[in-house]
C-alpha cells in the first residue's frame, strides 16, 4: 500500500528527556501519548552531538551538520588573544558609533526552515536554541536559547536583603536594604536594569518596598505597570513592565517578577527575576516577523523571553526554594503549551517545531532526589516532597506530545524527541589542575591554586603554560600566533595534543576507583567542516557521574583535580555522548538504528517532498 503523502510535520522537542527513564515510565503505563507514538511508528534512541549540549545538539538538528558545519561547540568560548571567556552563541557588534548595535548569530550553516522557505513551504519555529537574532523565513519564529536578559547575561537575578553580610553569588546582584523593623516605614530602593552602553553604569528604576509583617505581606510600588502589587511569602508576582532610561532620548523596556522569600521582624528577603526583554518592545528583535513576539503577548499574556527561562541560579544560590522553582517551571510549561496550541490550530501545511526546555532544567536541579547518597544531599535524606519532581516533568512532557497528536491527521508526521539524555553529576574534574600537576600549566609567582579573585585564567603565567582548559569539555594549546602570549610552536602541537590525550584518557578517580574520563578526541577527529578551526584543540569525554568542575568551566585552577559536587545542580549530560543518547519517537515507521541528530533535518525535508541541503551529512530516517 502506498504511503500517504505528508503535508505537515510537527516536532515536539523535549530537552534532556532520558530514554532509560522514559522506558521505565512506559512500562508502568505513565506516558500514554509516547506509548501511542511507539505503537504507530516507533520509539528509539538518537545519537547526540559531541559535546552533548543543548545549543550544540539543536544546531545539528536544524542544519543537518556536525558542529564543524555550524560553528557551535559549547556555551562558552574564549577570545584567543586575551584568553577571556565569552558566550559562544552570539555576539554584539557596533560597526560605527553612528550606527546602532546589532546582534550576530554565531550558529552558521543553513537551517531546515531556510531550505523550506526557498521551496515556498512555511515553518513556525518556537524557541529553538541558537535562533537569536531570528532567522528570516517564510513563516514565524520566536527565538530561544541565546536570548539574554536585559543585562546581557543568561539570567542575572537580584536579591534584596536586610543582612549586611550577604554577598553576591553566581549570576546575581545583591541590593542591601536598611529596615530596622516594623513601624519604620517603606524602603526606597531600585530595580537594576541594563548597563548604560556609554559608561557601563547600571540603569535603574525606582522601587518602593513597604513591609507589613503583621499582615504577612509586602507592598511593592514601581514606576511601571502594575504600579502597585502585593506579595506574600513563596508566591511569584505577575509580570511588571518597566522602562529604564539610558540617555536623553534613549531607554530600554523590560519585564520582571518578584518573589518574597522571607518576612520577619527586622528581616526581609526579596528576589527579583532577571529582567527579561519586553516582548512588546524588545531592544533587539526576538521574533520574525518583528511583531510576532508582541502578537503572542497580546493573545497569551506576557511571557519569559530569556533563552534560559527557569531561574536555576536562584535555586543554586538558595535565593528561592524548590517549591518556588517548580512553580516557575509550571508557568514556563503553560506559556509554551499556549504557544504550541495556538500554532497547532493554525497549522495547515509545513513545519511546526516547539521546544520545551523544562525537563532539562528540572533534571539538573532535582536529580539529587533520585539518589539518597548524592553529595549534593549533604548527608541528609532527600525531601520526599520532591522525589517525584522529575517523573511529573516527564508526564507533563507526554501531555505536550498529546497536544501534537490531537492536532495530527493522516497527512501529519509527528516527531517527539530529546537532544540528549541525562545522568548524575556527583564529582567534578578540574582539567587545569591536571595540566598544572603535569607541568603543562603554570601560575604566576605568588599565586596558589584558587588564589585568584575570580575563577578564571587571570592567575596563569602564560610564558610557562602550554595548554589550558575552558568551557565544559574543551582544552586549548597555548599556540604561538593564535593565543595572545602563545609559546607552543606549530611543529610541537600534534605531539602535545597526543601527550595530553594519552594522559587524560582513562583517568581514574582515586577516591571512587571509577573512570572519570573515558577519552579525549582531537578536534580533527571529532569534527569536519568549514568551522573546525574554531573548535577547542581537544574535546574531553567524561565518564558517568563526572563532569568538568564548577571553577574549571571558566578556567579556574583548583588545588586538587577531583571534588565532590555539592551544589543543587546535581544532574548533567556533559559526559561521553555515547552515554547520553536522546529519545526519538514518530508516528510513522522509521529507521532508529544509527539515528543521529544530523538525520532529522533530512527527514523533515523528505517528508515534505524536498531534497536534503547540499551541506547536510545525515539521511532521512523514514522507511
GROMACS .gro file of N, CA, C and O in nm, residues 162 177-189 207-214 217-219 221 263 266 268:
model
  116
  162UNK      N    1   1.809   4.245   5.410
  162UNK     CA    2   1.847   4.330   5.523
  162UNK      C    3   1.973   4.280   5.592
  162UNK      O    4   2.020   4.343   5.686
  177UNK      N    5   1.921   4.633   5.206
  177UNK     CA    6   1.804   4.709   5.248
  177UNK      C    7   1.824   4.755   5.392
  177UNK      O    8   1.864   4.677   5.479
  178UNK      N    9   1.795   4.882   5.416
  178UNK     CA   10   1.802   4.937   5.552
  178UNK      C   11   1.660   4.940   5.609
  178UNK      O   12   1.580   5.028   5.578
  179UNK      N   13   1.631   4.842   5.693
  179UNK     CA   14   1.496   4.830   5.750
  179UNK      C   15   1.509   4.790   5.896
  179UNK      O   16   1.531   4.673   5.927
  180UNK      N   17   1.497   4.881   5.990
  180UNK     CA   18   1.509   4.847   6.132
  180UNK      C   19   1.403   4.750   6.179
  180UNK      O   20   1.425   4.675   6.274
  181UNK      N   21   1.286   4.753   6.116
  181UNK     CA   22   1.180   4.662   6.158
  181UNK      C   23   1.044   4.726   6.145
  181UNK      O   24   1.027   4.834   6.086
  182UNK      N   25   0.941   4.659   6.196
  182UNK     CA   26   0.803   4.710   6.183
  182UNK      C   27   0.790   4.852   6.236
  182UNK      O   28   0.853   4.889   6.335
  183UNK      N   29   0.711   4.929   6.163
  183UNK     CA   30   0.686   5.067   6.204
  183UNK      C   31   0.786   5.167   6.153
  183UNK      O   32   0.769   5.287   6.175
  184UNK      N   33   0.890   5.118   6.082
  184UNK     CA   34   0.993   5.212   6.034
  184UNK      C   35   0.961   5.268   5.897
  184UNK      O   36   1.039   5.348   5.844
  185UNK      N   37   0.852   5.225   5.837
  185UNK     CA   38   0.809   5.284   5.710
  185UNK      C   39   0.864   5.212   5.588
  185UNK      O   40   0.942   5.116   5.600
  186UNK      N   41   0.826   5.256   5.471
  186UNK     CA   42   0.869   5.193   5.346
  186UNK      C   43   1.020   5.211   5.322
  186UNK      O   44   1.084   5.300   5.378
  187UNK      N   45   1.073   5.124   5.236
  187UNK     CA   46   1.214   5.126   5.198
  187UNK      C   47   1.223   5.173   5.054
  187UNK      O   48   1.156   5.118   4.965
  188UNK      N   49   1.307   5.271   5.029
  188UNK     CA   50   1.328   5.318   4.892
  188UNK      C   51   1.446   5.242   4.831
  188UNK      O   52   1.556   5.242   4.887
  189UNK      N   53   1.423   5.180   4.718
  189UNK     CA   54   1.528   5.102   4.652
  189UNK      C   55   1.513   5.119   4.501
  189UNK      O   56   1.445   5.212   4.455
  207UNK      N   57   1.198   5.160   4.308
  207UNK     CA   58   1.120   5.053   4.368
  207UNK      C   59   1.099   5.088   4.516
  207UNK      O   60   1.196   5.112   4.588
  208UNK      N   61   0.975   5.093   4.558
  208UNK     CA   62   0.943   5.114   4.699
  208UNK      C   63   0.892   4.984   4.759
  208UNK      O   64   0.799   4.922   4.706
  209UNK      N   65   0.956   4.942   4.869
  209UNK     CA   66   0.919   4.818   4.937
  209UNK      C   67   0.856   4.855   5.071
  209UNK      O   68   0.920   4.919   5.155
  210UNK      N   69   0.733   4.817   5.089
  210UNK     CA   70   0.659   4.853   5.211
  210UNK      C   71   0.628   4.726   5.289
  210UNK      O   72   0.527   4.658   5.265
  211UNK      N   73   0.716   4.688   5.385
  211UNK     CA   74   0.693   4.564   5.459
  211UNK      C   75   0.581   4.580   5.562
  211UNK      O   76   0.575   4.678   5.635
  212UNK      N   77   0.495   4.481   5.568
  212UNK     CA   78   0.387   4.478   5.667
  212UNK      C   79   0.384   4.340   5.731
  212UNK      O   80   0.296   4.257   5.703
  213UNK      N   81   0.482   4.311   5.816
  213UNK     CA   82   0.495   4.176   5.872
  213UNK      C   83   0.375   4.133   5.955
  213UNK      O   84   0.344   4.014   5.959
  214UNK      N   85   0.309   4.228   6.019
  214UNK     CA   86   0.193   4.190   6.098
  214UNK      C   87   0.078   4.140   6.011
  214UNK      O   88  -0.009   4.067   6.057
  217UNK      N   89   0.259   4.035   5.460
  217UNK     CA   90   0.269   4.075   5.320
  217UNK      C   91   0.362   4.194   5.304
  217UNK      O   92   0.398   4.261   5.402
  218UNK      N   93   0.402   4.217   5.179
  218UNK     CA   94   0.480   4.334   5.140
  218UNK      C   95   0.410   4.399   5.023
  218UNK      O   96   0.361   4.330   4.933
  219UNK      N   97   0.403   4.530   5.027
  219UNK     CA   98   0.352   4.606   4.911
  219UNK      C   99   0.471   4.660   4.834
  219UNK      O  100   0.563   4.717   4.891
  221UNK      N  101   0.580   4.916   4.518
  221UNK     CA  102   0.537   5.023   4.428
  221UNK      C  103   0.648   5.044   4.326
  221UNK      O  104   0.766   5.059   4.361
  263UNK      N  105   0.989   3.724   5.541
  263UNK     CA  106   0.939   3.846   5.605
  263UNK      C  107   0.923   3.818   5.753
  263UNK      O  108   0.832   3.746   5.795
  266UNK      N  109   1.237   4.276   6.142
  266UNK     CA  110   1.378   4.311   6.125
  266UNK      C  111   1.450   4.235   6.017
  266UNK      O  112   1.569   4.258   5.992
  268UNK      N  113   1.414   4.090   5.605
  268UNK     CA  114   1.338   4.091   5.482
  268UNK      C  115   1.428   4.039   5.370
  268UNK      O  116   1.542   4.081   5.356
   0.00000   0.00000   0.00000
